[in-house]
CSV table of C-alpha atoms in Angstrom, one decimal:
chain,number,residue,atom,x,y,z
A,1,MET,CA,14.3,4.4,19.4
A,2,ILE,CA,16.1,2.2,21.9
A,3,ALA,CA,12.7,1.7,23.6
A,4,ALA,CA,11.2,0.7,20.3
A,5,GLY,CA,14.0,-1.9,19.7
A,6,LYS,CA,13.4,-3.4,23.1
A,7,ARG,CA,9.6,-3.5,22.5
A,8,THR,CA,10.2,-5.2,19.2
A,9,VAL,CA,12.1,-8.1,20.9
A,10,ARG,CA,9.3,-8.4,23.5
A,11,LEU,CA,6.6,-8.5,20.8
A,12,LEU,CA,8.5,-11.2,18.8
A,13,GLY,CA,8.8,-13.3,22.0
A,14,ALA,CA,5.1,-12.9,22.9
A,15,TYR,CA,3.4,-13.0,19.4
A,16,GLY,CA,6.1,-14.5,17.1
A,17,PRO,CA,4.2,-17.7,16.3
A,18,LEU,CA,0.9,-15.9,15.7
A,19,LEU,CA,2.6,-13.5,13.3
A,20,VAL,CA,4.2,-16.3,11.4
A,21,ALA,CA,0.9,-18.1,11.1
A,22,CYS,CA,-0.9,-14.9,9.8
A,23,TYR,CA,1.8,-14.2,7.3
A,24,LEU,CA,1.9,-17.8,6.1
A,25,ALA,CA,-1.9,-17.9,5.7
A,26,GLY,CA,-1.9,-14.7,3.7
A,27,MET,CA,0.8,-15.9,1.4
A,28,LEU,CA,-0.9,-19.3,0.8
A,29,LEU,CA,-4.3,-17.6,0.2
A,30,HIS,CA,-2.6,-15.1,-2.1
A,31,HIS,CA,-1.1,-17.9,-4.2
A,32,VAL,CA,-4.4,-19.9,-4.3
A,33,LEU,CA,-6.4,-16.8,-5.4
A,34,ILE,CA,-4.0,-16.0,-8.2
A,35,GLN,CA,-4.2,-19.6,-9.5
A,36,PHE,CA,-8.0,-19.5,-9.2
A,37,ALA,CA,-8.2,-16.2,-11.0
A,38,GLY,CA,-6.0,-17.5,-13.8
A,39,PHE,CA,-8.2,-20.6,-14.1
A,40,VAL,CA,-11.3,-18.6,-14.4
A,41,GLY,CA,-9.7,-16.1,-16.7
A,42,ALA,CA,-8.9,-18.8,-19.2
A,43,TRP,CA,-12.6,-19.2,-19.7
A,44,VAL,CA,-13.8,-15.6,-19.1
A,45,ALA,CA,-11.1,-13.0,-19.2
A,46,GLU,CA,-13.1,-10.2,-17.6
A,47,LEU,CA,-14.2,-12.4,-14.7
A,48,GLY,CA,-10.6,-13.5,-14.0
A,49,VAL,CA,-9.4,-9.9,-13.8
A,50,VAL,CA,-12.3,-9.1,-11.5
A,51,LEU,CA,-11.1,-11.9,-9.2
A,52,LEU,CA,-7.4,-11.0,-9.3
A,53,PRO,CA,-7.6,-8.1,-6.7
A,54,LEU,CA,-8.6,-10.7,-4.1
A,55,ALA,CA,-5.0,-11.9,-4.1
A,56,VAL,CA,-3.9,-8.4,-3.0
A,57,LEU,CA,-6.7,-8.3,-0.4
A,58,ALA,CA,-5.4,-11.5,1.1
A,59,ARG,CA,-2.0,-9.9,1.7
A,60,LEU,CA,-3.7,-6.9,3.3
A,61,VAL,CA,-5.9,-9.0,5.5
A,62,ALA,CA,-2.9,-10.8,6.8
A,63,LEU,CA,-1.1,-7.5,7.4
A,64,VAL,CA,-4.1,-6.0,9.4
A,65,ALA,CA,-4.4,-9.3,11.4
A,66,MET,CA,-0.7,-9.0,12.3
A,67,LEU,CA,-1.1,-5.4,13.5
A,68,VAL,CA,-4.3,-6.3,15.5
A,69,ILE,CA,-2.3,-9.0,17.2
A,70,LEU,CA,0.6,-6.6,18.0
A,71,ARG,CA,-1.7,-3.9,19.3
A,72,ASP,CA,-2.2,-5.6,22.7
A,73,GLY,CA,1.6,-5.4,23.3
A,74,LEU,CA,1.9,-1.7,22.4
A,75,SER,CA,1.9,0.7,25.4
A,76,ASN,CA,0.8,3.9,23.7
A,77,VAL,CA,-1.5,2.7,20.8
A,78,GLY,CA,-2.9,0.0,23.1
A,79,ALA,CA,-3.9,2.6,25.7
A,80,LEU,CA,-5.9,4.6,23.2
A,81,PRO,CA,-9.7,4.3,23.3
A,82,GLU,CA,-11.4,2.3,20.6
A,83,PRO,CA,-14.3,3.6,18.6
A,84,GLY,CA,-17.7,2.4,19.8
A,85,LYS,CA,-18.1,-0.2,17.0
A,86,ARG,CA,-18.1,-4.0,16.9
A,87,PRO,CA,-14.6,-5.7,16.4
A,88,ILE,CA,-15.5,-6.9,12.9
A,89,ARG,CA,-16.5,-3.3,11.9
A,90,ARG,CA,-13.3,-1.9,13.3
A,91,PHE,CA,-11.4,-4.5,11.3
A,92,THR,CA,-13.2,-3.7,8.1
A,93,ASP,CA,-12.7,0.0,8.7
A,94,ALA,CA,-8.9,-0.6,9.0
A,95,LEU,CA,-9.0,-2.6,5.8
A,96,LEU,CA,-10.9,0.1,3.9
A,97,ALA,CA,-8.4,2.7,5.2
A,98,GLY,CA,-5.3,0.6,4.3
A,99,ILE,CA,-6.3,-0.4,0.8
A,100,LEU,CA,-5.2,2.8,-1.0
A,101,PRO,CA,-1.7,3.2,0.6
A,102,PHE,CA,-1.1,-0.6,0.5
A,103,VAL,CA,-2.0,-1.0,-3.1
A,104,ALA,CA,0.1,2.0,-4.1
A,105,PHE,CA,3.1,0.6,-2.2
A,106,TYR,CA,2.3,-2.8,-3.6
A,107,ALA,CA,2.5,-1.4,-7.2
A,108,ALA,CA,5.6,0.7,-6.5
A,109,ARG,CA,7.5,-2.3,-5.2
A,110,GLY,CA,6.7,-4.3,-8.3
A,111,TYR,CA,4.5,-6.9,-6.5
A,112,LEU,CA,1.5,-6.0,-8.6
A,113,ALA,CA,3.3,-6.6,-11.8
A,114,ASP,CA,4.5,-10.0,-10.4
A,115,ASP,CA,0.9,-10.9,-9.6
A,116,VAL,CA,-0.2,-10.0,-13.1
A,117,THR,CA,2.6,-12.1,-14.6
A,118,SER,CA,1.7,-15.1,-12.5
A,119,TYR,CA,-2.0,-14.6,-13.4
A,120,PHE,CA,-1.3,-14.7,-17.2
A,121,HIS,CA,1.1,-17.7,-16.8
A,122,ARG,CA,-1.7,-19.6,-15.1
A,123,ARG,CA,-4.2,-18.4,-17.6
A,124,LEU,CA,-2.0,-19.6,-20.5
A,125,GLU,CA,-1.5,-23.0,-18.9
A,126,VAL,CA,-5.2,-23.6,-18.5
A,127,ARG,CA,-6.0,-22.2,-21.9
A,128,ALA,CA,-3.4,-24.6,-23.5
A,129,ASP,CA,-5.1,-27.5,-21.7
A,130,ILE,CA,-8.5,-26.4,-23.0
A,131,VAL,CA,-7.1,-26.1,-26.6
A,132,PHE,CA,-5.5,-29.5,-26.4
A,133,THR,CA,-8.6,-31.2,-25.1
A,134,SER,CA,-10.8,-29.5,-27.7
A,135,THR,CA,-8.4,-30.5,-30.4
A,136,VAL,CA,-8.4,-34.1,-29.3
A,137,ASP,CA,-12.1,-34.1,-29.1
A,138,GLY,CA,-12.4,-32.6,-32.6
A,139,GLY,CA,-14.0,-29.3,-31.4
A,140,ASP,CA,-13.1,-25.7,-32.2
A,141,ALA,CA,-10.3,-24.6,-30.0
A,142,THR,CA,-9.8,-21.0,-31.1
A,143,GLU,CA,-9.6,-18.6,-28.2
A,144,PRO,CA,-12.4,-16.1,-28.1
A,145,PRO,CA,-11.3,-12.4,-28.4
A,146,SER,CA,-11.1,-10.6,-25.1
A,147,PRO,CA,-10.6,-6.9,-24.5
A,148,GLU,CA,-7.5,-5.6,-22.7
A,149,VAL,CA,-9.0,-5.3,-19.2
A,150,LEU,CA,-5.7,-4.5,-17.6
A,151,GLY,CA,-5.1,-1.4,-19.7
A,152,VAL,CA,-7.1,1.6,-20.7
A,153,SER,CA,-10.3,0.2,-22.3
A,154,PHE,CA,-14.0,0.6,-22.1
A,155,THR,CA,-14.2,-2.6,-20.0
A,156,THR,CA,-11.7,-1.4,-17.5
A,157,ILE,CA,-13.3,2.0,-17.1
A,158,ALA,CA,-16.7,0.4,-16.8
A,159,ILE,CA,-15.6,-1.9,-14.0
A,160,ILE,CA,-13.9,1.0,-12.1
A,161,VAL,CA,-17.0,3.2,-12.4
A,162,VAL,CA,-19.4,0.5,-11.3
A,163,ALA,CA,-17.2,-0.7,-8.4
A,164,TYR,CA,-16.7,2.9,-7.2
A,165,CYS,CA,-20.4,3.7,-7.4
A,166,LEU,CA,-21.4,0.6,-5.5
A,167,ARG,CA,-18.8,1.4,-2.9
A,168,TRP,CA,-20.1,5.0,-2.6
A,169,LEU,CA,-23.7,3.7,-2.2
A,170,TRP,CA,-22.5,1.5,0.7
A,171,GLY,CA,-20.8,4.4,2.4
A,172,ARG,CA,-24.0,6.5,2.1
A,173,TYR,CA,-26.4,3.8,3.3
A,174,GLN,CA,-24.2,1.6,5.4
A,175,ASP,CA,-26.3,2.3,8.6
A,176,ARG,CA,-29.3,0.8,6.9
A,177,LEU,CA,-27.6,-2.3,5.5
A,178,PRO,CA,-26.6,-5.5,7.3
A,179,GLY,CA,-23.1,-5.7,8.6
A,180,GLY,CA,-22.1,-8.4,6.1
A,181,PHE,CA,-22.2,-5.8,3.3
A,182,ALA,CA,-19.0,-4.3,4.8
A,183,LEU,CA,-17.1,-7.2,3.4
A,184,ALA,CA,-18.5,-6.5,-0.1
A,185,ALA,CA,-17.5,-2.9,0.3
A,186,VAL,CA,-13.9,-3.9,1.1
A,187,TYR,CA,-13.8,-6.0,-2.1
A,188,LEU,CA,-15.3,-3.2,-4.2
A,189,GLU,CA,-12.8,-0.7,-2.8
A,190,THR,CA,-9.9,-3.1,-3.6
A,191,LEU,CA,-11.3,-3.7,-7.1
A,192,TRP,CA,-11.6,-0.1,-8.3
A,193,ILE,CA,-8.3,1.0,-6.6
A,194,TYR,CA,-6.4,-2.0,-7.9
A,195,LEU,CA,-7.6,-1.4,-11.5
A,196,SER,CA,-7.0,2.3,-11.2
A,197,VAL,CA,-3.5,1.9,-10.0
A,198,THR,CA,-2.8,-0.7,-12.7
A,199,VAL,CA,-4.1,1.7,-15.4
A,200,VAL,CA,-2.1,4.6,-14.0
A,201,SER,CA,1.1,2.5,-13.7
A,202,ARG,CA,0.8,1.5,-17.4
A,203,GLN,CA,0.2,5.0,-18.5
A,204,LEU,CA,3.2,6.3,-16.6
A,205,GLU,CA,5.3,3.5,-18.1
A,206,SER,CA,4.1,4.6,-21.6
A,207,LEU,CA,4.7,8.2,-20.8
A,208,ALA,CA,8.3,7.5,-19.6
A,209,ALA,CA,9.0,5.5,-22.7
A,210,TRP,CA,7.6,8.3,-24.9
A,211,VAL,CA,9.7,10.9,-23.1
A,212,ASP,CA,12.9,8.8,-23.4
A,213,SER,CA,12.3,8.4,-27.2
A,214,ARG,CA,12.1,12.2,-27.8
A,215,GLN,CA,14.8,14.1,-29.5
A,216,ALA,CA,15.1,16.5,-26.6
A,217,MET,CA,16.3,13.7,-24.4
A,218,VAL,CA,19.0,12.9,-26.9
A,219,TRP,CA,20.1,16.5,-27.0
A,220,LEU,CA,20.3,16.6,-23.2
A,221,SER,CA,22.3,13.5,-23.1
A,222,ASP,CA,24.7,14.9,-25.7
A,223,LEU,CA,24.9,18.2,-23.8
A,224,ARG,CA,25.8,16.4,-20.6
A,225,ALA,CA,28.4,14.2,-22.4
A,226,SER,CA,30.0,17.4,-24.0
A,227,LEU,CA,30.1,19.2,-20.6
A,228,THR,CA,31.5,16.3,-18.6
A,229,GLY,CA,33.9,15.5,-21.4
A,230,TRP,CA,35.6,18.9,-21.1
A,231,LEU,CA,35.6,18.8,-17.3
A,232,ALA,CA,36.0,15.3,-15.8
A,233,PRO,CA,35.4,16.4,-12.1
A,234,LEU,CA,32.0,17.8,-13.2
A,235,GLY,CA,31.0,14.4,-14.6
A,236,ALA,CA,32.2,12.6,-11.5
A,237,THR,CA,30.3,15.0,-9.3
A,238,TRP,CA,27.1,14.6,-11.4
A,239,ASP,CA,27.3,10.8,-11.2
A,240,THR,CA,27.9,10.9,-7.5
A,241,VAL,CA,25.0,13.1,-6.8
A,242,VAL,CA,22.6,11.0,-8.9
A,243,LEU,CA,23.9,7.8,-7.1
A,244,VAL,CA,23.5,9.3,-3.6
A,245,ILE,CA,20.0,10.6,-4.3
A,246,GLY,CA,18.9,7.3,-5.8
A,247,GLU,CA,20.3,5.2,-3.0
A,248,ALA,CA,18.9,7.6,-0.4
A,249,ALA,CA,15.4,7.2,-2.0
A,250,LYS,CA,15.7,3.4,-2.0
A,251,VAL,CA,16.7,3.4,1.7
A,252,THR,CA,14.1,5.9,3.0
A,253,ILE,CA,10.9,5.4,0.9
A,254,ALA,CA,10.2,1.8,1.9
A,255,PRO,CA,10.4,2.3,5.7
A,256,LEU,CA,8.5,5.6,5.6
A,257,ALA,CA,5.8,3.9,3.4
A,258,TRP,CA,5.5,1.1,5.9
A,259,LEU,CA,5.2,3.5,8.8
A,260,ALA,CA,2.5,5.4,7.0
A,261,ILE,CA,0.5,2.2,6.2
A,262,VAL,CA,0.7,1.1,9.9
A,263,GLY,CA,-0.4,4.6,10.9
A,264,VAL,CA,-3.3,4.5,8.6
A,265,ILE,CA,-4.5,1.1,9.9
A,266,TYR,CA,-4.0,1.9,13.6
A,267,GLY,CA,-5.6,5.4,13.0
A,268,ARG,CA,-8.9,3.7,12.0
A,269,SER,CA,-9.0,1.1,14.7
A,270,VAL,CA,-8.4,3.6,17.7
A,271,GLN,CA,-9.5,7.1,18.5
A,272,LEU,CA,-6.3,9.0,17.6
A,273,ALA,CA,-6.0,12.7,18.0
A,274,THR,CA,-5.1,14.7,14.9
A,275,PRO,CA,-2.0,17.0,15.0
A,276,GLN,CA,-3.0,20.6,14.6
A,277,ILE,CA,-1.9,22.4,11.4
A,278,THR,CA,-2.4,25.9,10.1
A,279,VAL,CA,-4.9,26.1,7.3
A,280,PRO,CA,-3.4,27.9,4.3
A,281,THR,CA,-4.9,31.2,3.3
A,282,ARG,CA,-5.8,29.9,-0.1
A,283,ALA,CA,-7.7,27.0,1.3
A,284,ALA,CA,-9.6,29.3,3.7
A,285,HIS,CA,-10.5,31.5,0.7
A,286,LEU,CA,-11.8,28.5,-1.2
A,287,GLU,CA,-13.9,27.4,1.8
A,288,ARG,CA,-15.5,30.9,2.0
A,289,ARG,CA,-16.3,30.7,-1.8
A,290,PHE,CA,-17.8,27.3,-1.3
A,291,LYS,CA,-20.2,28.5,1.4
A,292,LEU,CA,-21.7,31.0,-1.1
A,293,LEU,CA,-23.1,28.1,-3.3
A,294,PRO,CA,-26.7,27.0,-2.9
A,295,ALA,CA,-27.3,24.6,0.0
A,296,GLN,CA,-28.2,21.7,-2.3
A,297,VAL,CA,-25.1,22.1,-4.4
A,298,GLN,CA,-23.0,22.3,-1.2
A,299,SER,CA,-24.5,19.1,0.1
A,300,ARG,CA,-23.9,17.1,-3.1
A,301,LEU,CA,-20.3,18.4,-3.6
A,302,GLY,CA,-19.6,18.0,0.1
A,303,ASP,CA,-20.6,14.3,-0.1
A,304,LEU,CA,-18.4,13.7,-3.1
A,305,TRP,CA,-15.5,15.5,-1.5
A,306,ARG,CA,-15.8,13.8,1.9
A,307,ASP,CA,-15.9,10.4,0.2
A,308,PHE,CA,-12.8,11.2,-1.9
A,309,ALA,CA,-10.9,12.9,1.0
A,310,SER,CA,-11.7,10.0,3.4
A,311,ARG,CA,-9.2,7.9,1.6
A,312,PHE,CA,-6.4,10.4,2.0
A,313,THR,CA,-7.1,11.8,5.4
A,314,PRO,CA,-5.7,8.8,7.4
A,315,ILE,CA,-2.5,9.0,5.3
A,316,TRP,CA,-2.2,12.7,6.0
A,317,LYS,CA,-2.7,12.1,9.7
A,318,ALA,CA,0.0,9.5,9.7
A,319,VAL,CA,2.4,11.9,7.9
A,320,LEU,CA,1.7,14.6,10.5
A,321,HIS,CA,2.5,12.3,13.3
A,322,MET,CA,5.7,11.3,11.6
A,323,ARG,CA,6.5,15.0,11.2
A,324,THR,CA,6.1,15.6,15.0
A,325,ALA,CA,8.6,12.8,15.8
A,326,GLY,CA,11.5,14.8,14.3
A,327,PRO,CA,14.4,13.8,12.1
A,328,ALA,CA,16.4,12.1,14.8
A,329,PHE,CA,13.7,9.5,15.5
A,330,ILE,CA,13.0,9.0,11.8
A,331,GLY,CA,16.7,8.6,11.0
A,332,ALA,CA,17.1,6.0,13.7
A,333,TYR,CA,14.0,4.1,12.5
A,334,VAL,CA,15.2,4.1,8.9
A,335,LEU,CA,18.6,2.7,10.2
A,336,ALA,CA,16.8,-0.1,12.1
A,337,PHE,CA,14.7,-0.9,9.1
A,338,THR,CA,17.8,-1.0,6.9
A,339,ALA,CA,19.3,-3.4,9.4
A,340,VAL,CA,16.3,-5.8,8.9
A,341,LEU,CA,16.9,-5.6,5.1
A,342,PHE,CA,20.6,-6.5,5.7
A,343,LEU,CA,19.5,-9.4,7.8
A,344,GLU,CA,17.2,-10.6,5.0
A,345,GLY,CA,20.1,-10.6,2.5
A,346,ALA,CA,22.4,-12.3,5.0
A,347,LEU,CA,19.8,-15.0,5.6
A,348,ARG,CA,19.5,-15.6,1.9
A,349,VAL,CA,23.2,-15.9,1.4
A,350,GLY,CA,23.6,-18.0,4.5
A,351,ILE,CA,21.0,-20.5,3.5
A,352,PHE,CA,22.4,-20.9,0.0
A,353,ARG,CA,25.9,-21.3,1.4
A,354,ALA,CA,24.7,-23.8,4.0
A,355,LEU,CA,22.9,-25.9,1.4
A,356,GLY,CA,25.8,-25.8,-1.1
A,357,PRO,CA,25.6,-26.5,-4.8
A,358,HIS,CA,22.9,-28.8,-6.1
A,359,ASP,CA,21.5,-29.8,-9.5
A,360,ILE,CA,18.9,-27.5,-10.9
A,361,ASN,CA,16.5,-30.1,-12.2
A,362,SER,CA,16.7,-32.6,-9.3
A,363,PHE,CA,16.8,-30.1,-6.3
A,364,TRP,CA,16.2,-26.4,-7.0
A,365,LEU,CA,13.1,-26.8,-9.2
A,366,LEU,CA,11.6,-28.8,-6.4
A,367,ALA,CA,12.8,-27.1,-3.2
A,368,ASP,CA,13.4,-23.5,-4.2
A,369,SER,CA,9.9,-22.3,-3.2
A,370,MET,CA,10.1,-23.8,0.3
A,371,ILE,CA,13.6,-22.5,0.9
A,372,LEU,CA,12.8,-19.0,-0.3
A,373,LEU,CA,9.5,-19.0,1.7
A,374,ALA,CA,11.5,-19.6,4.9
A,375,ILE,CA,13.2,-16.2,4.6
A,376,PRO,CA,10.0,-14.0,4.6
A,377,LEU,CA,8.5,-16.2,7.4
A,378,ILE,CA,11.5,-15.0,9.5
A,379,ILE,CA,11.8,-11.4,8.2
A,380,GLU,CA,8.2,-10.2,7.9
A,381,PRO,CA,7.3,-10.8,11.6
A,382,ILE,CA,10.4,-8.9,12.6
A,383,ARG,CA,9.6,-6.1,10.1
A,384,MET,CA,6.0,-5.7,11.3
A,385,ALA,CA,7.0,-5.8,15.0
A,386,LEU,CA,9.7,-3.1,14.3
A,387,VAL,CA,7.3,-0.8,12.4
A,388,ALA,CA,4.5,-1.3,15.0
A,389,SER,CA,6.9,-0.6,17.9
A,390,SER,CA,8.3,2.5,16.1
A,391,TYR,CA,4.8,3.8,15.4
A,392,ASP,CA,3.9,3.2,19.1
A,393,GLU,CA,6.9,5.3,20.2
A,394,LEU,CA,6.0,7.9,17.6
A,395,ILE,CA,2.5,8.2,19.1
A,396,GLY,CA,4.1,8.7,22.5
A,397,ILE,CA,6.3,11.5,21.2
A,398,SER,CA,3.3,13.1,19.5
A,399,ALA,CA,1.3,12.9,22.7
A,400,LYS,CA,4.1,14.6,24.7
A,401,ALA,CA,4.4,17.3,22.1
A,402,GLY,CA,0.7,17.9,22.2
A,403,SER,CA,0.6,18.1,26.0
A,404,SER,CA,3.6,20.5,26.0
A,405,ASP,CA,1.8,22.7,23.4
A,406,ASP,CA,-1.3,22.7,25.5
A,407,ASP,CA,0.7,23.6,28.7
A,408,SER,CA,2.5,26.5,26.8
A,409,THR,CA,-0.8,27.8,25.5
A,410,ALA,CA,-2.4,27.7,28.9
A,411,SER,CA,0.6,29.5,30.5
A,412,GLU,CA,0.4,32.2,27.8
A,413,SER,CA,-3.3,32.6,28.4
A,414,SER,CA,-2.7,32.9,32.1
A,415,ARG,CA,0.0,35.5,31.6
A,416,ALA,CA,-2.2,37.4,29.3
A,417,SER,CA,-5.1,37.4,31.7
A,418,SER,CA,-2.9,38.5,34.6
A,419,GLY,CA,-1.4,41.3,32.5
A,420,THR,CA,-4.9,42.5,31.7
A,421,THR,CA,-5.8,42.4,35.3
């Protein structure tokens, strides 16, 4: 991990300005697209929601661009052969692979909810202007009814199904279509995954609220209170364990998620060997049963399964490479990632302390956006350089582990052949 730290410093020195430019462009485009979607949504609600995923796509494009820039400075990932495709095709493949983990992480961190909130604020502002103008002109300013397209509704399901089907058709006939259709496929993939994640998130929130309101949860709470009331150390132990587990999850999930996202994106832009795993007996049995089906049924089901599994296979490969690195490397990487988070908080406190107190109306309402934007412009390039350097070292560890396994297998084979002789 020391080598990864040194490489992070070198990457920042060589590509720091380009990383800042990519991140700033992504943030500005993200803001503009949310404002544009809100403006359109004030007139046609369904069209505004269809445009909203473009804001997330802008963030993902900036991330992939940053990783492409950093790839030239990585010793292990940079030395891997690239697939025999044009650069724009490799870039779109990386985007398609990174959409699912990025949107899932985006939603888990609450960024998706922030985008939806900003979208509705902009939509309400534009709608208020429309109502005011119509009222002054003596027209009818009533807002037309619009379905709930960010929840479970016929409109949402229809958009998801149509976007997925069009994306599937592109994947099936992409060799016969012009290269420009790949950009449309990236948008369709973002659209159906974005809406699906939004629907699932809302349903999970409703399920959690429903579970919390059940009488059984009240009984469990009363049972815990009665047990810990009689034995105070038990209550302290219970609270300590819950606190430790929660804090450990907060510290580890974000860095591991970023490492997986970077692994997925780099795994699609280079020819990366897949770590070998043992196929479970149950899976082998299902595969044998599958081969008993008619050939036409196997072909159709195989197409559907390959299309579905292609979104999770890069994630699984990245997890396998993380597994080969071992707990010592992962622990050191999490510690370094946490140090970057500490630096982010220290910068925020330091900037506010350096500026001192100011009036809210005359200063903070005007300057807070620029001040708060300076912090991620410093932190995000450092974070991306650290994650890319760590993944590069992880690939080196995986390659050494794979070569040692091959050497041990060869030696065992030679011993077996000599014993037979």
